Amino acid sequence: MSDFPRASRGLFRLAGLFYLLIIVCGLWAELAVRGPVLALKTPALQSAAILANEGRFRLGLVADAVMALSDVALAGLLFVILAPAGMLLAGLATAFRLVQAAIIGMSLMLPYAALHLATTTPGAPPPLAGTLLALHGVSYDVGLAFFGVNCLLTSVLLRRSPAFPGWLGWLIGAAGVVYLTGTALRLVAPSMVPPFVAAYIVPAIAELAFCLWLLAGGRRQVAARA
């Protein structure tokens, strides 16, 4: 392990790049593509919006696929980076993150089916198209339950690792609590989801901080403590 700090510099940068790709693709697909469609009040308007923006919607599907693929790559890189802080915990964290990536990948069938319905029956947009998009949101939240557990495990690893500051570990742990709470509310108390949305600012800050530390600060920390 004596050569780990030097060897990890490239891994930190690569992991940070994959993390940045996940953030950019995920936010764009959710906020710029699906968000405006789901904001429409009726299934007919939702289907019409999908049809009117078919190219953009397809790019959103590509962005989601890139995000899922990047998540798998990031899971492997973080295992290598964090395994010295606890092999078992790093393995478990990787497993939970991979399950989340698998759920995201499989759930892409739902918006694709919505696009297929909207484009094959343009004369009478089926209400099912909007329902499929809503179900995609539910499946996404189910995936976030696994990611929430991943965040809690990663929190412990970050606080153990000399390559990361303690505050980052606590921040990622807080993100995990928000993700798990959001999924629980989605499943058992859907009416509480809209008021809870503001809490997702915590995961947004945590993941961005983790990404930036991997890209820059983490490398300096490793070099300083080597």
Short mmCIF file of C-alpha atoms in Angstrom, two decimals, residues 12-225:
data_model
loop_
_atom_site.label_atom_id
_atom_site.label_comp_id
_atom_site.label_asym_id
_atom_site.label_seq_id
_atom_site.Cartn_x
_atom_site.Cartn_y
_atom_site.Cartn_z
CA PHE A 12 -8.96 10.49 -8.33
CA ARG A 13 -9.09 12.56 -11.50
CA LEU A 14 -10.77 9.82 -13.51
CA ALA A 15 -13.33 9.16 -10.78
CA GLY A 16 -14.03 12.89 -10.59
CA LEU A 17 -14.59 13.08 -14.34
CA PHE A 18 -17.05 10.18 -14.25
CA TYR A 19 -18.80 11.79 -11.28
CA LEU A 20 -19.07 15.08 -13.17
CA LEU A 21 -20.51 13.24 -16.17
CA ILE A 22 -23.11 11.60 -13.92
CA ILE A 23 -24.14 14.94 -12.43
CA VAL A 24 -24.38 16.77 -15.77
CA CYS A 25 -26.21 13.99 -17.63
CA GLY A 26 -28.56 13.23 -14.74
CA LEU A 27 -29.56 16.83 -14.14
CA TRP A 28 -30.02 17.59 -17.82
CA ALA A 29 -32.19 14.51 -18.48
CA GLU A 30 -34.32 15.09 -15.39
CA LEU A 31 -34.69 18.87 -15.33
CA ALA A 32 -34.43 19.85 -19.00
CA VAL A 33 -36.12 16.86 -20.66
CA ARG A 34 -38.56 15.01 -18.40
CA GLY A 35 -39.31 17.82 -15.95
CA PRO A 36 -41.12 20.12 -18.41
CA VAL A 37 -43.19 17.18 -19.69
CA LEU A 38 -44.22 16.01 -16.21
CA ALA A 39 -45.13 19.59 -15.28
CA LEU A 40 -47.98 19.49 -17.81
CA LYS A 41 -51.32 18.75 -16.22
CA THR A 42 -52.96 16.27 -18.57
CA PRO A 43 -51.71 13.01 -20.14
CA ALA A 44 -52.69 14.30 -23.58
CA LEU A 45 -50.51 17.39 -23.18
CA GLN A 46 -47.65 15.24 -21.90
CA SER A 47 -47.82 12.94 -24.91
CA ALA A 48 -48.06 15.91 -27.26
CA ALA A 49 -44.98 17.46 -25.62
CA ILE A 50 -43.03 14.23 -26.06
CA LEU A 51 -44.02 14.10 -29.72
CA ALA A 52 -43.13 17.74 -30.30
CA ASN A 53 -39.69 17.28 -28.74
CA GLU A 54 -38.86 13.77 -29.93
CA GLY A 55 -35.20 14.50 -30.68
CA ARG A 56 -34.63 16.15 -27.31
CA PHE A 57 -36.41 13.29 -25.55
CA ARG A 58 -34.20 10.72 -27.26
CA LEU A 59 -31.10 12.67 -26.23
CA GLY A 60 -32.44 12.54 -22.68
CA LEU A 61 -32.54 8.74 -22.90
CA VAL A 62 -28.95 8.74 -24.16
CA ALA A 63 -27.92 11.00 -21.27
CA ASP A 64 -29.54 8.60 -18.80
CA ALA A 65 -27.73 5.66 -20.38
CA VAL A 66 -24.40 7.51 -20.20
CA MET A 67 -25.13 8.32 -16.56
CA ALA A 68 -25.79 4.66 -15.71
CA LEU A 69 -22.65 3.50 -17.54
CA SER A 70 -20.57 6.16 -15.79
CA ASP A 71 -21.99 5.08 -12.44
CA VAL A 72 -20.73 1.54 -13.01
CA ALA A 73 -17.26 2.87 -13.87
CA LEU A 74 -17.29 5.18 -10.84
CA ALA A 75 -18.31 2.32 -8.56
CA GLY A 76 -15.21 0.38 -9.60
CA LEU A 77 -12.90 3.36 -9.22
CA LEU A 78 -14.23 4.29 -5.79
CA PHE A 79 -13.76 0.70 -4.65
CA VAL A 80 -10.06 0.92 -5.51
CA ILE A 81 -9.74 4.35 -3.86
CA LEU A 82 -11.65 3.50 -0.68
CA ALA A 83 -10.77 -0.18 -0.17
CA PRO A 84 -7.69 0.69 1.96
CA ALA A 85 -10.12 2.24 4.47
CA GLY A 86 -12.12 -0.99 4.71
CA MET A 87 -12.29 -3.76 2.13
CA LEU A 88 -15.65 -5.17 3.28
CA LEU A 89 -17.38 -1.80 3.52
CA ALA A 90 -15.96 -0.76 0.14
CA GLY A 91 -17.26 -3.98 -1.43
CA LEU A 92 -20.71 -3.49 0.06
CA ALA A 93 -20.80 0.16 -1.04
CA THR A 94 -19.86 -0.91 -4.57
CA ALA A 95 -22.59 -3.57 -4.62
CA PHE A 96 -25.30 -1.12 -3.56
CA ARG A 97 -24.15 1.44 -6.12
CA LEU A 98 -24.17 -1.17 -8.89
CA VAL A 99 -27.73 -2.20 -7.98
CA GLN A 100 -28.77 1.43 -8.27
CA ALA A 101 -27.13 1.67 -11.70
CA ALA A 102 -28.93 -1.51 -12.80
CA ILE A 103 -32.30 -0.12 -11.69
CA ILE A 104 -31.67 3.14 -13.55
CA GLY A 105 -30.71 1.23 -16.68
CA MET A 106 -33.78 -1.01 -16.56
CA SER A 107 -36.11 1.89 -15.79
CA LEU A 108 -35.14 3.51 -19.10
CA MET A 109 -37.62 1.12 -20.70
CA LEU A 110 -40.42 3.24 -19.20
CA PRO A 111 -39.63 6.62 -20.85
CA TYR A 112 -38.71 4.75 -24.02
CA ALA A 113 -42.13 3.10 -23.99
CA ALA A 114 -43.73 6.52 -23.44
CA LEU A 115 -41.85 7.87 -26.46
CA HIS A 116 -42.88 4.86 -28.54
CA LEU A 117 -46.54 5.34 -27.68
CA ALA A 118 -46.45 9.06 -28.38
CA THR A 119 -44.74 8.66 -31.75
CA THR A 120 -46.71 5.66 -33.02
CA THR A 121 -50.15 7.07 -32.19
CA PRO A 122 -49.80 10.82 -32.80
CA GLY A 123 -53.46 11.24 -33.71
CA ALA A 124 -54.68 10.07 -30.33
CA PRO A 125 -51.94 10.44 -27.70
CA PRO A 126 -52.52 7.71 -25.12
CA PRO A 127 -52.74 8.67 -21.44
CA LEU A 128 -50.41 5.78 -20.69
CA ALA A 129 -47.42 7.77 -21.96
CA GLY A 130 -47.58 10.20 -19.04
CA THR A 131 -48.19 7.36 -16.60
CA LEU A 132 -45.03 5.61 -17.81
CA LEU A 133 -42.99 8.74 -17.14
CA ALA A 134 -44.43 8.95 -13.62
CA LEU A 135 -43.56 5.30 -13.02
CA HIS A 136 -40.02 6.03 -14.19
CA GLY A 137 -39.79 8.59 -11.39
CA VAL A 138 -40.91 6.00 -8.86
CA SER A 139 -38.38 3.43 -10.11
CA TYR A 140 -35.69 6.12 -9.94
CA ASP A 141 -36.55 6.74 -6.30
CA VAL A 142 -36.39 3.00 -5.60
CA GLY A 143 -32.89 3.04 -7.03
CA LEU A 144 -32.03 5.95 -4.76
CA ALA A 145 -32.77 3.74 -1.74
CA PHE A 146 -29.81 1.57 -2.72
CA PHE A 147 -27.75 4.68 -3.39
CA GLY A 148 -28.72 5.99 0.02
CA VAL A 149 -27.23 2.90 1.66
CA ASN A 150 -24.17 3.35 -0.56
CA CYS A 151 -23.81 6.92 0.73
CA LEU A 152 -23.96 5.79 4.36
CA LEU A 153 -21.26 3.18 3.76
CA THR A 154 -19.18 5.63 1.74
CA SER A 155 -19.53 8.14 4.57
CA VAL A 156 -17.76 5.75 6.94
CA LEU A 157 -15.04 5.03 4.40
CA LEU A 158 -14.42 8.72 3.69
CA ARG A 159 -14.07 9.49 7.39
CA ARG A 160 -11.60 6.62 7.77
CA SER A 161 -9.52 7.53 4.73
CA PRO A 162 -6.64 10.00 5.09
CA ALA A 163 -7.29 11.13 1.52
CA PHE A 164 -10.55 12.89 2.45
CA PRO A 165 -11.60 15.46 5.07
CA GLY A 166 -13.98 14.35 7.78
CA TRP A 167 -16.63 16.93 6.87
CA LEU A 168 -17.01 15.37 3.42
CA GLY A 169 -17.82 12.01 4.96
CA TRP A 170 -20.49 13.54 7.19
CA LEU A 171 -21.95 15.42 4.21
CA ILE A 172 -22.22 12.28 2.11
CA GLY A 173 -23.82 10.51 5.08
CA ALA A 174 -26.43 13.28 5.32
CA ALA A 175 -27.12 12.81 1.61
CA GLY A 176 -27.75 9.13 2.22
CA VAL A 177 -30.31 9.94 4.92
CA VAL A 178 -32.12 12.31 2.53
CA TYR A 179 -32.19 9.71 -0.26
CA LEU A 180 -33.54 6.99 2.02
CA THR A 181 -36.17 9.32 3.48
CA GLY A 182 -37.25 10.46 0.02
CA THR A 183 -37.74 6.87 -1.15
CA ALA A 184 -39.69 5.98 1.99
CA LEU A 185 -41.99 8.97 1.50
CA ARG A 186 -42.50 8.09 -2.17
CA LEU A 187 -43.63 4.59 -1.23
CA VAL A 188 -45.67 5.17 1.92
CA ALA A 189 -46.63 8.88 1.94
CA PRO A 190 -46.58 10.29 -1.62
CA SER A 191 -48.36 13.46 -0.51
CA MET A 192 -45.28 14.35 1.55
CA VAL A 193 -42.91 14.20 -1.43
CA PRO A 194 -43.45 17.78 -2.75
CA PRO A 195 -42.67 19.45 0.62
CA PHE A 196 -39.61 17.23 0.99
CA VAL A 197 -38.09 18.18 -2.37
CA ALA A 198 -36.19 21.10 -0.86
CA ALA A 199 -34.17 18.64 1.26
CA TYR A 200 -32.46 17.36 -1.89
CA ILE A 201 -30.25 20.43 -1.80
CA VAL A 202 -28.19 18.49 0.76
CA PRO A 203 -27.34 15.60 -1.64
CA ALA A 204 -26.73 18.12 -4.43
CA ILE A 205 -24.13 19.96 -2.34
CA ALA A 206 -22.63 16.71 -1.01
CA GLU A 207 -22.19 15.05 -4.37
CA LEU A 208 -20.82 18.18 -6.01
CA ALA A 209 -18.33 18.57 -3.16
CA PHE A 210 -17.29 14.91 -3.50
CA CYS A 211 -16.88 15.34 -7.26
CA LEU A 212 -14.75 18.50 -6.88
CA TRP A 213 -12.61 16.90 -4.19
CA LEU A 214 -11.90 13.97 -6.48
CA LEU A 215 -11.02 16.32 -9.32
CA ALA A 216 -8.76 18.58 -7.28
CA GLY A 217 -8.77 18.62 -3.50
CA GLY A 218 -8.54 14.90 -3.01
CA ARG A 219 -5.38 14.72 -5.07
CA ARG A 220 -3.77 17.48 -3.04
CA GLN A 221 -4.82 15.82 0.17
CA VAL A 222 -3.23 12.54 -0.89
CA ALA A 223 -0.02 14.32 -1.90
CA ALA A 224 0.08 16.29 1.36
CA ARG A 225 -0.39 13.24 3.58
#
